[in-house]
Each structure stands twice: as C-alpha cells, then as structure tokens.
Amino acid sequence: MTATLKSLILRARAEHDCSPGASPDEIASAESRLGHHFPEELRELLSECNGIRFWTTGNFPCRLLPVGEIRPVHLLLETEEGPPGTVALVESQGDFVAMGLDREGPGYAQLIDCSHETFPHELLRVCGSIPDFLALVLDSQDDEWIWPAARVSGVDFAE
C-alpha cells in the first residue's frame, strides 16, 4: 500500500465512520459476482474499510459502498442502458461515482460521475485513482466535490 493511500485511510478513519475491512474472501466473492477483478488500490481500500460514511450530517453526505453493495450502475439506476463494467463505488444523494472495471474499456480504473439525470449519455471522469478520490472527499469539507471535479476533468467516457 502506498504511503499516500495509507495516510488517507487513516485520515478517513479519524474523521468519518469507517466499517472494518472486508476479508479476502468477501472481495473475491464480489469480483466473481461482478465478473471483473478490482484494481489493487480498490482492493487495498476495501480490505481496510468495507464502507465509509462521509459527512453523515452535512450538506453533501456520501458513502463508499461495502463490497456486498457494489453493483453495475445501470442496475442501481434501474435502466438497461450503460456499460456493465461500470460499477458503483460511492453513493451520494441517489447518484453514484463508479469505477470502470472492464480492462478493455476507456474508463478502466477511473472514477466516473454517474448521475441519474445523465447516465449513460454522460459519464464524466471525476478522478483517476482511489487516493485521488479519498483526497477529494476528505478535502471537500462537506462541499460538493463530484460535479466540480468532473467539470474540471472534461473527460467523457460515454459511448
């Protein structure tokens, strides 16, 4: 685990509600259910925190989903459209930040804004790594972080 990821996880634990880590079997079961392997940074985060509730009493609450709740975004948004390898990792007020798990897809290992208003026609990159995601949430100080980050990146993975 990189020093940056480790320090961000320690910060998340100190400032927010982190569940105990998932076991290797729980992570493997989720990967099998989804038909994709998680990138190493995601495995490391989930093995340390199997779900995190951020800003629970704030204006922009969100949560890292535990492995048992990670699903393709199109299923959570109840649509048949959308890339099946794009799985929800973060829930925020009925919208999701997902990660592309299809190694052949353009959004592999990227965190992607999946709004119920625009999915799957607009899939904007929020950030490119788990440490970047944690830093965005933790540094947001309960301000909106998903849409501003997606607007700055300007990268759209919609097909």
N, CA and C of each residue as an Amber inpcrd file, in Angstrom:
protein
   477
   0.8480000  -1.1700000   0.0000000   0.0000000   0.0000000   0.0000000
   0.8950000   1.2360000   0.0000000   0.5520000   2.1940000  -0.8590000
   1.3590000   3.4110000  -0.9070000   1.1740000   4.2190000   0.3710000
   2.1740000   5.0170000   0.6820000   2.1080000   5.8630000   1.8740000
   0.9280000   6.8210000   1.7750000   0.6670000   7.3250000   0.5680000
  -0.4410000   8.2610000   0.3820000  -1.7700000   7.5900000   0.6900000
  -2.0170000   6.3990000   0.1230000  -3.2730000   5.7090000   0.3750000
  -3.4000000   5.3840000   1.8580000  -2.3430000   4.9120000   2.4620000
  -2.3660000   4.5730000   3.8870000  -2.7180000   5.8020000   4.7310000
  -2.0970000   6.9450000   4.4470000  -2.3760000   8.1570000   5.2390000
  -3.8070000   8.6510000   5.0120000  -4.3230000   8.5050000   3.8020000
  -5.7020000   8.9270000   3.5370000  -6.7030000   8.0140000   4.2420000
  -6.4160000   6.7270000   4.2960000  -7.2910000   5.7990000   5.0190000
  -7.2630000   6.1300000   6.5110000  -6.0960000   6.4010000   7.0560000
  -6.0040000   6.7860000   8.4650000  -6.7890000   8.0600000   8.7340000
  -6.7090000   9.0050000   7.8330000  -7.4740000  10.2530000   7.9760000
  -8.9700000   9.9790000   7.8980000  -9.3850000   9.1500000   6.9530000
 -10.8100000   8.8140000   6.8310000 -11.3070000   8.1600000   8.1230000
 -10.5180000   7.2560000   8.6780000 -10.9080000   6.6080000   9.9380000
 -11.0420000   7.6170000  11.0790000 -10.1530000   8.5870000  11.1140000
 -10.1770000   9.5770000  12.1940000 -11.3440000  10.5530000  12.0570000
 -11.7560000  10.8480000  10.8200000 -12.7430000  11.9030000  10.5940000
 -14.1410000  11.3950000  10.2580000 -14.2730000  10.1220000   9.8620000
 -15.5550000   9.6170000   9.3670000 -15.8380000   8.2200000   9.9110000
 -16.9880000   7.6950000   9.5600000 -17.4360000   6.3930000  10.0520000
 -16.9980000   5.2990000   9.0840000 -15.9160000   4.6150000   9.4150000
 -15.3720000   3.5470000   8.5700000 -15.7310000   2.1920000   9.1610000
 -16.2660000   1.3210000   8.3330000 -16.5420000  -0.0510000   8.7510000
 -15.2500000  -0.8540000   8.7140000 -15.1850000  -1.9270000   9.5010000
 -13.9950000  -2.7910000   9.4380000 -13.7940000  -3.3200000   8.0140000
 -12.5680000  -3.6440000   7.6860000 -12.2240000  -4.0850000   6.3380000
 -12.8780000  -5.3860000   5.9240000 -13.0330000  -5.5410000   4.6120000
 -13.5650000  -6.7800000   4.0340000 -12.4740000  -7.8420000   4.0340000
 -12.8850000  -9.0700000   4.1490000 -11.9310000 -10.1770000   4.0940000
 -11.5470000 -10.4440000   2.6370000 -10.4320000 -11.1170000   2.4160000
 -10.0710000 -11.5040000   1.0430000 -11.1810000 -12.3200000   0.3650000
 -11.8620000 -13.1750000   1.1200000 -12.9550000 -13.9700000   0.5450000
 -14.1340000 -13.0900000   0.1270000 -14.4470000 -12.0800000   0.9330000
 -15.5460000 -11.1680000   0.5770000 -15.2110000 -10.3920000  -0.6960000
 -13.9790000  -9.9430000  -0.8090000 -13.5540000  -9.2140000  -2.0010000
 -13.5870000 -10.1390000  -3.2150000 -13.0600000 -11.3440000  -3.0640000
 -13.0710000 -12.3130000  -4.1720000 -14.4960000 -12.6540000  -4.5940000
 -15.4010000 -12.7690000  -3.6420000 -16.8010000 -13.0680000  -3.9500000
 -17.4300000 -11.9300000  -4.7570000 -17.1460000 -10.6930000  -4.3830000
 -17.6770000  -9.5430000  -5.1290000 -17.1080000  -9.5240000  -6.5460000
 -15.8240000  -9.7810000  -6.6820000 -15.2120000  -9.8150000  -8.0100000
 -15.8420000 -10.9090000  -8.8650000 -16.0760000 -12.0560000  -8.2800000
 -16.6960000 -13.1600000  -9.0140000 -18.1190000 -12.7910000  -9.4410000
 -18.8730000 -12.1960000  -8.5340000 -20.2480000 -11.7850000  -8.8280000
 -20.2960000 -10.7620000  -9.9550000 -19.3290000  -9.8470000  -9.9770000
 -19.2890000  -8.7810000 -10.9750000 -18.6300000  -9.2160000 -12.2820000
 -17.8310000 -10.2840000 -12.2300000 -17.1390000 -10.7480000 -13.4260000
 -15.9270000  -9.9220000 -13.7880000 -15.4010000  -9.1570000 -12.8300000
 -14.2280000  -8.3060000 -13.0530000 -13.3830000  -8.2950000 -11.7810000
 -12.0740000  -8.1750000 -11.9600000 -11.1750000  -8.0190000 -10.8250000
 -11.0530000  -6.5470000 -10.4820000 -10.9440000  -6.2660000  -9.1830000
 -10.7550000  -4.8970000  -8.7250000  -9.2950000  -4.4860000  -8.9220000
  -9.0480000  -3.2220000  -9.2780000  -7.6670000  -2.7330000  -9.2690000
  -7.0930000  -2.8300000  -7.8510000  -5.7970000  -2.9610000  -7.7440000
  -5.1360000  -3.1920000  -6.4600000  -5.4730000  -2.1180000  -5.4200000
  -5.5090000  -0.8470000  -5.8160000  -5.8200000   0.2150000  -4.8460000
  -7.2180000   0.0490000  -4.2640000  -8.1710000  -0.3810000  -5.0670000
  -9.5270000  -0.5940000  -4.5660000  -9.5420000  -1.7730000  -3.5910000
  -8.8350000  -2.8340000  -3.9360000  -8.7370000  -3.9710000  -3.0080000
  -8.1530000  -3.5330000  -1.6730000  -7.1080000  -2.7390000  -1.7320000
  -6.4560000  -2.2750000  -0.5090000  -7.4080000  -1.4350000   0.3280000
  -8.1440000  -0.5300000  -0.3050000  -9.0890000   0.3070000   0.4340000
 -10.1750000  -0.5550000   1.0770000 -10.7670000  -1.4550000   0.3110000
 -11.8430000  -2.2840000   0.8410000 -11.3540000  -3.2380000   1.9300000
 -10.1030000  -3.6630000   1.8450000  -9.5740000  -4.5340000   2.8920000
  -9.3250000  -3.7700000   4.1940000  -9.2330000  -2.4650000   4.1030000
  -9.0690000  -1.6230000   5.2910000 -10.4010000  -1.0460000   5.7760000
 -11.2830000  -0.7020000   4.8500000 -12.5680000  -0.0780000   5.1700000
 -13.6250000  -0.6330000   4.2250000 -14.4520000  -1.5190000   4.7100000
 -15.5160000  -2.0950000   3.8940000 -16.7540000  -1.2090000   4.0110000
 -16.6120000  -0.0060000   3.4950000 -17.6490000   1.0060000   3.5710000
 -17.1970000   2.1590000   4.4490000 -17.4820000   3.3710000   3.9860000
 -17.1850000   4.5810000   4.7520000 -18.3630000   5.5280000   4.5820000
 -18.8430000   6.0710000   5.6860000 -19.8980000   7.0810000   5.6340000
 -19.2380000   8.4450000   5.8630000 -19.2660000   9.2810000   4.8260000
 -18.6630000  10.6120000   4.8800000 -19.7560000  11.6650000   5.0990000
 -19.4760000  12.6610000   5.9270000 -20.3470000  13.8290000   6.1000000
 -21.7990000  13.4280000   6.3740000 -22.0350000  12.5180000   7.2930000
 -23.3690000  11.9600000   7.5190000 -24.4040000  13.0070000   7.9160000
 -24.0060000  14.0670000   8.5720000 -24.9650000  15.1020000   8.9680000
 -24.7670000  16.3850000   8.1800000 -24.0390000  16.3140000   7.0840000
 -23.7260000  17.5100000   6.3220000 -24.6320000  17.7350000   5.1260000
 -24.2240000  18.6720000   4.2910000 -24.9760000  19.0230000   3.0870000
 -24.7440000  18.0530000   1.9380000 -23.5740000  17.4090000   1.9020000
 -23.2180000  16.5140000   0.8090000 -22.7410000  15.1620000   1.3500000
 -23.6350000  14.4460000   2.0440000 -23.2320000  13.1320000   2.5520000
 -22.9860000  12.1650000   1.3950000 -22.0820000  11.2530000   1.6110000
 -21.8350000  10.2060000   0.6280000 -21.2560000   9.0180000   1.3690000
 -21.2170000   7.8970000   0.6690000 -20.6470000   6.7200000   1.3200000
 -19.9720000   5.8340000   0.3060000 -18.8290000   5.3060000   0.7080000
 -18.1710000   4.2490000  -0.0360000 -18.9730000   2.9960000   0.2330000
 -19.4340000   2.3470000  -0.8090000 -20.2570000   1.1550000  -0.6430000
 -19.4220000  -0.0200000  -0.1320000 -19.9850000  -0.8240000   0.7590000
 -19.3010000  -2.0600000   1.1390000 -19.3440000  -3.0380000  -0.0260000
 -18.4470000  -4.0130000  -0.0420000 -18.3340000  -4.9290000  -1.1860000
 -19.6520000  -5.6140000  -1.5280000 -20.4780000  -5.9010000  -0.5470000
 -21.7490000  -6.5670000  -0.8020000 -22.7580000  -5.7150000  -1.5530000
 -22.5430000  -4.3940000  -1.5870000 -23.4570000  -3.4810000  -2.2770000
 -22.9200000  -2.9790000  -3.6160000 -21.6890000  -3.2920000  -3.9440000
 -21.1100000  -2.8410000  -5.2120000 -21.8100000  -3.5670000  -6.3510000
 -22.3950000  -2.8060000  -7.2590000 -23.1750000  -3.3400000  -8.3780000
 -22.9260000  -2.4860000  -9.6190000 -23.2120000  -3.0360000 -10.8010000
 -23.1860000  -2.1920000 -12.0010000 -24.1660000  -1.0230000 -11.8350000
 -23.7380000   0.1480000 -12.2300000 -24.5550000   1.3490000 -12.0480000
 -25.9050000   1.2200000 -12.7280000 -25.9390000   0.6180000 -13.9190000
 -27.2150000   0.5610000 -14.6300000 -28.2690000  -0.2100000 -13.8320000
 -27.8560000  -1.1610000 -13.0200000 -28.8100000  -1.8880000 -12.1800000
 -29.3270000  -1.0120000 -11.0430000 -28.4440000  -0.2480000 -10.4380000
 -28.8410000   0.6230000  -9.3350000 -29.7310000   1.7660000  -9.8040000
 -29.4950000   2.2340000 -11.0370000 -30.3220000   3.3140000 -11.5890000
 -31.5290000   2.7580000 -12.3470000 -31.6800000   1.4410000 -12.2930000
 -32.8280000   0.7410000 -12.8700000 -33.0420000   1.0640000 -14.3460000
 -31.9570000   0.8960000 -15.1100000 -32.0180000   1.0580000 -16.5500000
 -31.2770000  -0.1050000 -17.1920000 -31.6340000  -0.4030000 -18.4120000
 -30.9270000  -1.4640000 -19.1270000 -29.7680000  -0.9120000 -19.9350000
 -29.6420000   0.3970000 -19.9770000 -28.5660000   1.0380000 -20.7260000
 -27.3580000   1.2440000 -19.8250000 -26.2060000   1.3520000 -20.4540000
 -24.9950000   1.6630000 -19.7250000 -24.0080000   0.5190000 -19.7280000
 -22.7420000   0.8600000 -19.6220000 -21.6930000  -0.1630000 -19.6460000
 -21.7530000  -1.0570000 -18.4060000 -21.8650000  -2.3710000 -18.5880000
 -21.9790000  -3.2770000 -17.4430000 -20.7220000  -3.3290000 -16.5840000
 -19.5710000  -2.9720000 -17.1130000 -18.3270000  -2.9750000 -16.3490000
 -18.1190000  -1.7160000 -15.5290000 -19.0870000  -0.8100000 -15.5390000
 -19.0100000   0.4080000 -14.7400000 -19.8080000   0.1620000 -13.4730000
 -19.1010000   0.0070000 -12.3460000 -19.7500000  -0.3850000 -11.0980000
 -19.7090000   0.7480000 -10.0750000 -20.8090000   0.8860000  -9.3580000
 -20.9340000   1.9350000  -8.3500000 -20.0410000   1.6270000  -7.1580000
 -19.2600000   2.6200000  -6.7530000 -18.4360000   2.5090000  -5.5500000
 -18.8910000   3.4800000  -4.4710000 -19.4410000   4.6070000  -4.9000000
 -19.8320000   5.6660000  -3.9730000 -21.2720000   6.0660000  -4.2750000
 -22.0750000   6.1860000  -3.2320000 -23.4440000   6.6710000  -3.3730000
 -23.5060000   8.0510000  -2.7430000 -24.1280000   8.9750000  -3.4560000
 -24.2790000  10.3320000  -2.9560000 -25.6370000  10.8700000  -3.3810000
 -26.5450000  10.9300000  -2.4480000 -27.8620000  11.5110000  -2.6750000
 -28.5480000  10.9460000  -3.9220000 -28.5120000   9.6320000  -4.0770000
 -29.1870000   8.9600000  -5.1790000 -28.3960000   8.8740000  -6.4690000
 -27.2260000   9.4670000  -6.4980000 -26.3290000   9.3670000  -7.6470000
 -25.1250000   8.5280000  -7.2310000 -24.2780000   8.2100000  -8.2130000
 -23.1580000   7.3180000  -7.9220000 -21.8710000   7.8160000  -8.5640000
 -20.7770000   7.4850000  -7.9160000 -19.4620000   7.5660000  -8.5340000
 -19.0660000   6.1190000  -8.7380000 -18.7240000   5.7930000  -9.9630000
 -18.4320000   4.4150000 -10.3370000 -16.9760000   4.2800000 -10.7400000
 -16.5750000   3.0350000 -10.8920000 -15.2500000   2.7460000 -11.4310000
 -15.4310000   1.8130000 -12.6160000 -14.6930000   2.0920000 -13.6720000
 -14.6910000   1.1920000 -14.8200000 -13.8200000  -0.0150000 -14.5040000
 -14.4130000  -1.2020000 -14.5330000 -13.6540000  -2.4160000 -14.2400000
 -13.3330000  -3.2290000 -15.4800000 -13.8600000  -2.8230000 -16.6230000
 -13.5710000  -3.5110000 -17.8800000 -12.1900000  -3.0660000 -18.3570000
 -11.2230000  -3.9700000 -18.2920000  -9.8330000  -3.6220000 -18.6430000
  -9.6950000  -3.1500000 -20.0830000 -10.6360000  -3.5160000 -20.9360000
 -10.5920000  -3.0980000 -22.3410000 -11.3370000  -1.7860000 -22.5740000
 -12.0820000  -1.3260000 -21.5780000 -12.8800000  -0.1120000 -21.7330000
 -12.0580000   1.1490000 -21.5310000 -12.5230000   2.2670000 -22.0830000
 -11.7720000   3.5240000 -21.9750000 -11.7090000   4.0810000 -20.5570000
 -12.6340000   3.6910000 -19.6850000 -12.6510000   4.2390000 -18.3420000
 -12.0800000   3.3080000 -17.2940000 -11.2410000   2.3380000 -17.7140000
 -10.7140000   1.3710000 -16.7540000  -9.9970000   2.0590000 -15.5940000
 -10.3860000   1.6820000 -14.3810000  -9.7920000   2.1400000 -13.1200000
 -10.0050000   3.6320000 -12.8640000 -10.8320000   4.2680000 -13.6680000
 -11.1490000   5.6830000 -13.4740000 -12.4230000   5.8000000 -12.6350000
 -12.5380000   6.8480000 -11.8590000 -13.7620000   7.1040000 -11.1140000
 -14.6200000   8.0500000 -11.9370000 -15.8870000   7.6790000 -12.1110000
 -16.7620000   8.2840000 -13.1100000 -18.0540000   8.7510000 -12.4590000
 -18.4780000   9.9760000 -12.7710000 -19.7480000  10.5200000 -12.2940000
 -20.8920000   9.8400000 -13.0360000 -21.7980000   9.2380000 -12.3040000
 -22.9620000   8.5600000 -12.8920000 -24.2170000   9.1550000 -12.2640000
 -24.6420000  10.2570000 -12.8070000 -25.8250000  10.9490000 -12.3130000
 -27.0790000  10.3080000 -12.8790000 -28.1200000  10.2190000 -12.0710000
 -29.3860000   9.6700000 -12.5450000 -29.9820000  10.5160000 -13.6650000
 -29.5670000  11.7730000 -13.7590000 -30.0880000  12.6770000 -14.7860000
 -29.4170000  12.4880000 -16.1400000 -28.1810000  12.0070000 -16.1560000
 -27.4390000  11.9490000 -17.4190000 -26.9160000  10.5690000 -17.7980000
 -26.9800000   9.6020000 -16.8850000 -26.4700000   8.2610000 -17.1630000
 -27.3310000   7.5810000 -18.2190000 -26.7850000   6.9180000 -19.2040000
 -25.3960000   6.6510000 -19.5390000 -24.8480000   7.5750000 -20.6250000
 -25.5400000   8.6750000 -20.8850000 -25.1680000   9.5460000 -22.0010000
 -24.0330000  10.5060000 -21.6720000 -23.7580000  10.6600000 -20.4030000
 -22.6500000  11.4990000 -19.9660000 -21.9880000  10.7850000 -18.7890000
 -20.7660000  10.3360000 -18.9990000 -20.0040000   9.6060000 -17.9800000
 -18.6710000  10.3240000 -17.7880000 -18.7180000  11.3810000 -17.0040000
 -17.5370000  12.2310000 -16.8470000 -16.5820000  11.6960000 -15.7850000
 -15.3070000  11.7290000 -16.1210000 -14.2560000  11.3160000 -15.1940000
 -14.2230000  12.2820000 -14.0180000 -14.2300000  11.7240000 -12.8040000
 -14.0900000  12.5230000 -11.5910000 -12.6230000  12.5960000 -11.2000000
 -11.9640000  11.4400000 -11.1950000 -10.5400000  11.3820000 -10.8850000
 -10.0020000  10.0310000 -11.3440000  -8.6950000   9.8570000 -11.2500000
  -8.0780000   8.6800000 -11.8260000  -7.5450000   7.6430000 -10.8700000
  -7.8230000   7.7860000  -9.5660000  -7.2990000   6.7880000  -8.6360000
  -8.0600000   6.8360000  -7.3170000  -7.9260000   5.7730000  -6.5550000
  -8.5420000   5.7060000  -5.2290000  -7.9560000   6.7730000  -4.2910000
  -6.6320000   6.9870000  -4.2570000  -6.1270000   8.0760000  -3.4110000
  -6.6830000   9.4460000  -3.8260000  -6.8000000   9.6930000  -5.1250000
  -7.3770000  10.9670000  -5.5760000  -8.8170000  11.1040000  -5.1020000
  -9.5820000  10.0020000  -5.1630000 -10.9640000  10.0080000  -4.6890000
 -11.0170000  10.3540000  -3.2040000 -10.2370000   9.6490000  -2.3840000
 -10.2540000   9.9120000  -0.9500000  -9.8480000  11.3510000  -0.6430000
  -8.8350000  11.8460000  -1.3290000  -8.4040000  13.2280000  -1.1090000
  -9.5170000  14.2130000  -1.4770000 -10.2040000  13.9720000  -2.5900000
 -11.3160000  14.8510000  -2.9830000 -12.3930000  14.8940000  -1.9130000
 -12.8140000  13.7370000  -1.4280000 -13.8730000  13.6930000  -0.4230000
 -13.4080000  14.3470000   0.8770000 -12.2500000  13.9510000   1.3540000
 -11.7680000  14.4660000   2.6360000 -11.4900000  15.9590000   2.6000000
 -10.9690000  16.4400000   1.4870000 -10.6550000  17.8640000   1.3780000
 -11.8810000  18.7190000   1.0480000 -12.9870000  18.0850000   0.6820000
 -14.1880000  18.8460000   0.2910000 -14.7830000  19.6180000   1.4600000
 -14.5160000  19.1790000   2.6640000 -15.0770000  19.8170000   3.8550000
 -16.5950000  19.9660000   3.7500000 -17.2580000  18.9290000   3.2160000
 -18.7040000  18.8570000   3.0620000 -19.2330000  19.8280000   2.0070000
 -18.4000000  20.2040000   1.0670000 -18.8630000  20.9240000  -0.1210000
 -19.0120000  19.9140000  -1.2470000 -19.7330000  20.3020000  -2.2770000
 -19.9040000  19.4200000  -3.4210000 -18.5470000  19.1480000  -4.0620000
 -18.2360000  17.8970000  -4.3300000 -16.9320000  17.5410000  -4.8900000
 -17.0500000  16.7700000  -6.1980000 -18.1470000  16.0470000  -6.4150000
 -18.2490000  15.1860000  -7.5950000 -18.3530000  16.0160000  -8.8650000
 -19.3750000  16.8320000  -8.9630000 -19.6000000  17.5970000 -10.1920000
 -18.4610000  18.5760000 -10.4820000 -17.9610000  19.3350000  -9.4920000
 -16.8250000  20.2170000  -9.8040000 -15.6110000  19.4650000 -10.3530000
 -15.2960000  18.3070000  -9.7760000 -14.1460000  17.5350000 -10.2620000
 -14.4020000  17.0220000 -11.6730000 -15.6300000  16.5780000 -11.9500000
 -15.9630000  16.0780000 -13.2760000 -15.9000000  17.2020000 -14.3140000
 -16.3350000  18.3810000 -13.9690000 -16.2840000  19.5100000 -14.8960000
 -14.8400000  19.8850000 -15.2160000 -13.9780000  19.8480000 -14.2130000
 -12.5730000  20.1900000 -14.4150000 -11.9120000  19.1690000 -15.3340000
 -12.2010000  17.8840000 -15.1440000 -11.5260000  16.8620000 -15.9580000
 -11.9530000  16.9510000 -17.4040000 -13.2500000  17.1500000 -17.6450000
 -13.7480000  17.2760000 -19.0140000 -13.6470000  16.0060000 -19.8460000
 -13.3160000  14.8580000 -19.2430000 -13.1840000  13.6100000 -19.9800000
 -14.4960000  12.8540000 -19.8590000 -15.0970000  12.5240000 -21.0210000
 -16.3780000  11.8210000 -21.0470000 -16.1710000  10.4270000 -21.6330000
 -16.5390000   9.3970000 -20.8480000 -16.3790000   8.0070000 -21.2830000
 -17.6360000   7.4350000 -21.9230000 -18.6660000   8.2490000 -22.1060000
 -19.9040000   7.7630000 -22.7280000 -19.6150000   7.3340000 -24.1670000
 -20.2520000   6.2370000 -24.5520000 -20.0410000   5.7210000 -25.9140000
 -21.0690000   6.2770000 -26.8620000
